[in-house]
CSV table of C-alpha atoms in Angstrom, one decimal:
chain,number,residue,atom,x,y,z
F,1,UNK,CA,-116.1,-7.7,61.2
F,2,UNK,CA,-112.4,-8.3,61.8
F,3,UNK,CA,-110.1,-8.9,58.8
F,4,UNK,CA,-107.3,-11.0,58.9
F,5,UNK,CA,-105.1,-10.5,61.9
F,6,UNK,CA,-101.4,-11.6,62.5
F,7,UNK,CA,-99.2,-11.6,65.5
F,8,UNK,CA,-96.7,-10.5,66.4
F,9,UNK,CA,-96.3,-7.2,64.3
F,10,UNK,CA,-92.5,-7.3,64.5
F,11,UNK,CA,-89.9,-9.8,65.6
F,12,UNK,CA,-86.3,-10.0,65.9
F,13,UNK,CA,-84.4,-13.3,66.2
F,14,UNK,CA,-80.8,-14.6,65.8
F,15,UNK,CA,-79.5,-17.1,63.4
F,16,UNK,CA,-80.2,-20.7,64.3
F,17,UNK,CA,-83.2,-19.9,66.4
F,18,UNK,CA,-86.8,-20.9,65.9
F,19,UNK,CA,-89.9,-18.7,65.2
F,20,UNK,CA,-93.5,-19.1,65.4
F,21,UNK,CA,-95.9,-16.6,63.6
F,22,UNK,CA,-99.7,-16.6,64.0
F,23,UNK,CA,-102.7,-15.7,61.9
F,24,UNK,CA,-106.4,-15.5,62.4
F,25,UNK,CA,-108.4,-15.5,59.2
F,26,UNK,CA,-111.2,-13.4,58.4
F,27,UNK,CA,-114.7,-14.4,59.8
F,28,UNK,CA,-116.2,-17.1,57.6
F,29,UNK,CA,-113.0,-18.0,55.7
F,30,UNK,CA,-111.5,-21.5,56.0
F,31,UNK,CA,-108.3,-21.4,54.1
F,32,UNK,CA,-105.0,-19.8,55.1
F,33,UNK,CA,-102.2,-19.1,52.7
F,34,UNK,CA,-98.6,-17.9,53.9
F,35,UNK,CA,-96.3,-15.7,51.8
F,36,UNK,CA,-92.9,-14.4,52.2
F,37,UNK,CA,-92.1,-10.9,51.1
F,38,UNK,CA,-88.5,-9.9,50.9
F,39,UNK,CA,-87.8,-6.2,50.8
F,40,UNK,CA,-88.3,-4.8,47.3
F,41,UNK,CA,-90.0,-8.1,46.0
F,42,UNK,CA,-93.3,-9.5,45.5
F,43,UNK,CA,-94.8,-12.1,48.0
F,44,UNK,CA,-93.7,-15.6,47.4
F,45,UNK,CA,-96.1,-18.4,48.1
F,46,UNK,CA,-95.0,-20.5,51.0
F,47,UNK,CA,-98.0,-23.0,51.6
F,48,UNK,CA,-101.8,-23.2,51.9
F,49,UNK,CA,-103.8,-24.8,54.8
F,50,UNK,CA,-107.3,-26.1,54.3
F,51,UNK,CA,-109.1,-28.5,56.6
F,52,UNK,CA,-106.2,-28.6,58.9
F,53,UNK,CA,-103.9,-30.0,56.2
F,54,UNK,CA,-101.2,-28.6,53.9
F,55,UNK,CA,-102.7,-28.7,50.5
F,56,UNK,CA,-100.2,-26.8,48.3
F,57,UNK,CA,-96.7,-25.9,48.9
F,58,UNK,CA,-94.3,-23.4,47.2
F,59,UNK,CA,-90.6,-23.8,46.8
F,60,UNK,CA,-89.5,-23.5,50.4
F,61,UNK,CA,-87.4,-25.9,52.5
F,62,UNK,CA,-88.7,-28.1,55.2
F,63,UNK,CA,-87.4,-25.6,57.8
F,64,UNK,CA,-90.7,-23.9,56.9
F,65,UNK,CA,-93.7,-25.7,58.4
F,66,UNK,CA,-97.2,-24.9,59.6
F,67,UNK,CA,-100.4,-26.0,61.2
F,68,UNK,CA,-104.0,-25.1,61.0
F,69,UNK,CA,-106.4,-25.3,64.0
F,70,UNK,CA,-110.0,-26.3,64.1
F,71,UNK,CA,-111.0,-22.8,64.3
F,72,UNK,CA,-109.1,-22.1,61.0
F,73,UNK,CA,-106.3,-20.1,62.6
F,74,UNK,CA,-102.8,-20.9,61.6
F,75,UNK,CA,-99.2,-20.9,62.6
F,76,UNK,CA,-96.0,-20.6,60.5
F,77,UNK,CA,-92.9,-22.1,62.1
F,78,UNK,CA,-89.5,-21.5,60.7
F,79,UNK,CA,-86.5,-23.6,62.3
F,80,UNK,CA,-82.8,-23.0,62.0
F,81,UNK,CA,-83.3,-19.3,61.1
F,82,UNK,CA,-81.0,-17.8,58.3
F,83,UNK,CA,-80.2,-14.1,57.7
F,84,UNK,CA,-82.1,-14.7,54.3
F,85,UNK,CA,-85.3,-15.5,56.2
F,86,UNK,CA,-85.6,-11.8,57.1
F,87,UNK,CA,-88.7,-10.6,55.5
F,88,UNK,CA,-92.4,-9.6,55.9
F,89,UNK,CA,-94.5,-12.7,56.3
F,90,UNK,CA,-98.1,-12.2,55.0
F,91,UNK,CA,-101.1,-14.4,55.9
F,92,UNK,CA,-104.0,-14.4,53.6
F,93,UNK,CA,-107.4,-16.2,54.1
F,94,UNK,CA,-110.0,-17.2,51.6
F,95,UNK,CA,-113.0,-19.4,51.2
F,96,UNK,CA,-112.0,-22.8,49.7
F,97,UNK,CA,-108.9,-23.7,47.8
F,98,UNK,CA,-107.3,-21.4,45.4
F,99,UNK,CA,-107.3,-22.4,41.8
F,100,UNK,CA,-111.0,-23.4,41.6
F,101,UNK,CA,-112.8,-22.3,38.6
F,102,UNK,CA,-116.0,-21.5,40.6
F,103,UNK,CA,-114.9,-18.3,42.0
F,104,UNK,CA,-112.1,-15.7,41.7
F,105,UNK,CA,-110.7,-17.0,45.0
F,106,UNK,CA,-110.2,-13.4,46.6
F,107,UNK,CA,-107.5,-13.6,49.3
F,108,UNK,CA,-107.7,-11.1,52.2
F,109,UNK,CA,-104.3,-10.3,53.4
F,110,UNK,CA,-103.2,-9.3,56.9
F,111,UNK,CA,-100.8,-6.6,57.8
F,112,UNK,CA,-98.0,-9.1,57.9
F,113,UNK,CA,-95.3,-9.8,60.5
F,114,UNK,CA,-91.9,-8.1,59.9
F,115,UNK,CA,-89.2,-10.7,60.8
F,116,UNK,CA,-85.5,-9.7,61.3
F,117,UNK,CA,-82.8,-12.2,61.7
F,118,UNK,CA,-79.5,-10.9,63.0
D,1,UNK,CA,-93.7,-22.4,34.1
D,2,UNK,CA,-94.8,-19.6,36.1
D,3,UNK,CA,-93.3,-16.1,35.9
D,4,UNK,CA,-94.9,-12.7,36.3
D,5,UNK,CA,-92.8,-9.5,35.3
D,6,UNK,CA,-93.5,-5.8,35.8
D,7,UNK,CA,-91.6,-2.6,35.3
D,8,UNK,CA,-90.4,-1.5,38.7
D,9,UNK,CA,-91.1,2.3,38.8
D,10,UNK,CA,-93.7,4.6,37.4
D,11,UNK,CA,-93.9,8.4,37.9
D,12,UNK,CA,-97.1,10.5,37.0
D,13,UNK,CA,-98.3,13.9,37.4
D,14,UNK,CA,-101.4,14.3,39.6
D,15,UNK,CA,-104.5,14.3,37.6
D,16,UNK,CA,-102.9,12.3,34.7
D,17,UNK,CA,-103.6,8.7,33.8
D,18,UNK,CA,-101.3,5.9,35.0
D,19,UNK,CA,-100.8,2.7,33.1
D,20,UNK,CA,-99.1,-0.3,34.9
D,21,UNK,CA,-98.1,-3.3,32.7
D,22,UNK,CA,-97.6,-6.8,33.5
D,23,UNK,CA,-96.6,-9.9,31.6
D,24,UNK,CA,-97.1,-13.4,32.6
D,25,UNK,CA,-95.8,-16.8,31.1
D,26,UNK,CA,-98.4,-19.4,32.0
D,27,UNK,CA,-101.3,-19.5,29.6
D,28,UNK,CA,-103.3,-21.7,31.9
D,29,UNK,CA,-104.0,-18.8,34.1
D,30,UNK,CA,-107.5,-18.5,35.1
D,31,UNK,CA,-107.7,-15.2,36.8
D,32,UNK,CA,-105.2,-12.3,36.9
D,33,UNK,CA,-105.2,-9.7,39.8
D,34,UNK,CA,-104.1,-6.3,40.6
D,35,UNK,CA,-103.2,-5.8,44.3
D,36,UNK,CA,-102.1,-2.4,46.0
D,37,UNK,CA,-99.7,-2.3,48.9
D,38,UNK,CA,-99.2,1.0,50.9
D,39,UNK,CA,-96.2,1.4,53.1
D,40,UNK,CA,-96.4,-0.8,56.2
D,41,UNK,CA,-99.5,-2.5,55.1
D,42,UNK,CA,-100.7,-5.8,53.7
D,43,UNK,CA,-102.1,-6.3,50.1
D,44,UNK,CA,-105.4,-4.8,49.2
D,45,UNK,CA,-107.2,-6.3,46.1
D,46,UNK,CA,-107.9,-3.6,43.6
D,47,UNK,CA,-109.7,-5.6,40.8
D,48,UNK,CA,-109.3,-8.8,39.0
D,49,UNK,CA,-110.3,-10.1,35.5
D,50,UNK,CA,-111.1,-13.6,34.4
D,51,UNK,CA,-109.0,-15.0,31.6
D,52,UNK,CA,-111.8,-15.2,28.9
D,53,UNK,CA,-112.4,-11.3,29.3
D,54,UNK,CA,-110.5,-8.5,27.4
D,55,UNK,CA,-111.4,-5.6,29.6
D,56,UNK,CA,-113.0,-4.8,32.8
D,57,UNK,CA,-113.8,-1.3,34.2
D,58,UNK,CA,-114.3,-0.3,37.8
D,59,UNK,CA,-114.6,3.3,38.4
D,60,UNK,CA,-111.2,5.0,37.9
D,61,UNK,CA,-109.6,1.5,37.1
D,62,UNK,CA,-109.5,-0.2,33.7
D,63,UNK,CA,-107.9,-3.6,33.3
D,64,UNK,CA,-106.9,-4.7,29.9
D,65,UNK,CA,-105.8,-8.2,29.0
D,66,UNK,CA,-104.2,-9.5,25.9
D,67,UNK,CA,-104.0,-13.2,26.2
D,68,UNK,CA,-102.3,-13.7,22.8
D,69,UNK,CA,-99.4,-11.6,24.1
D,70,UNK,CA,-99.8,-12.7,27.9
D,71,UNK,CA,-100.0,-8.9,28.7
D,72,UNK,CA,-102.1,-7.3,31.5
D,73,UNK,CA,-102.3,-3.6,32.1
D,74,UNK,CA,-103.8,-1.4,34.8
D,75,UNK,CA,-104.9,1.9,34.0
D,76,UNK,CA,-105.7,4.5,36.6
D,77,UNK,CA,-107.6,7.5,35.5
D,78,UNK,CA,-107.1,10.9,37.2
D,79,UNK,CA,-104.3,9.6,39.4
D,80,UNK,CA,-104.2,11.2,42.9
D,81,UNK,CA,-101.5,11.4,45.6
D,82,UNK,CA,-103.3,8.8,47.4
D,83,UNK,CA,-102.7,6.3,44.7
D,84,UNK,CA,-99.0,6.3,45.5
D,85,UNK,CA,-98.1,2.9,46.3
D,86,UNK,CA,-96.7,-0.4,45.0
D,87,UNK,CA,-98.9,-2.3,42.6
D,88,UNK,CA,-98.6,-6.1,42.2
D,89,UNK,CA,-99.8,-8.1,39.2
D,90,UNK,CA,-100.8,-11.7,40.2
D,91,UNK,CA,-102.0,-14.8,38.5
D,92,UNK,CA,-103.6,-17.8,39.4
D,93,UNK,CA,-103.4,-21.2,37.6
D,94,UNK,CA,-106.1,-23.7,38.1
D,95,UNK,CA,-105.1,-26.1,40.7
D,96,UNK,CA,-102.3,-23.9,42.1
D,97,UNK,CA,-101.8,-20.8,43.9
D,98,UNK,CA,-101.1,-17.1,43.4
D,99,UNK,CA,-97.9,-16.0,41.7
D,100,UNK,CA,-97.0,-12.4,42.2
D,101,UNK,CA,-95.0,-10.1,40.0
D,102,UNK,CA,-92.1,-7.9,41.7
D,103,UNK,CA,-94.3,-4.9,42.0
D,104,UNK,CA,-94.5,-1.4,40.3
D,105,UNK,CA,-93.9,1.5,42.6
D,106,UNK,CA,-96.0,4.4,41.5
D,107,UNK,CA,-95.1,8.0,42.5
D,108,UNK,CA,-97.6,10.6,42.1
D,109,UNK,CA,-96.1,14.0,41.8
D,110,UNK,CA,-98.3,17.2,42.7
């Protein structure tokens, strides 16, 4: 059973460019969350997708957008890249929306995509 | 508001116990988690505790929760070199998503 997979592993872009990162959730999971982890910091929540809609969003500008496909895979798009967007982008999958009381909402994380903006 | 704080570094000798501490601010937290991140890898869930529990033990791991002080700790017994990693405390609030602390880098000395 494949866990969460992300592509590409590494990516180098220049300021102003656009980037698309991809995530395939763990088998049986229907919810995908994206996190940004800057060097030396903890992951920061970007947004969460469930049933092909953005359900929750963290404190990130509109340059960050996403999509979820019918097979539950997801993309993260970042427009007009800034130097400060350089980070490890983590995808996590789970069953159902986070924050419910019925389960502990375990999120399984992928290995991440390392984005460098020059 | 949501904020999770941790000390950034901890160094212990192999075989000793490690205690990693975390404080959080949101009293509405439902679950609290400990994740481990090894170099170049994603996050691995180590253990979690529901907010109505005080303690949870899982093999070498013991989690203590003090809701009054909003303090969470992770104790690793008989710490091994393979335990060297960054440990993240995280909370989840009903209806919201995960909030992670900055991580504690654990170094295990031989």
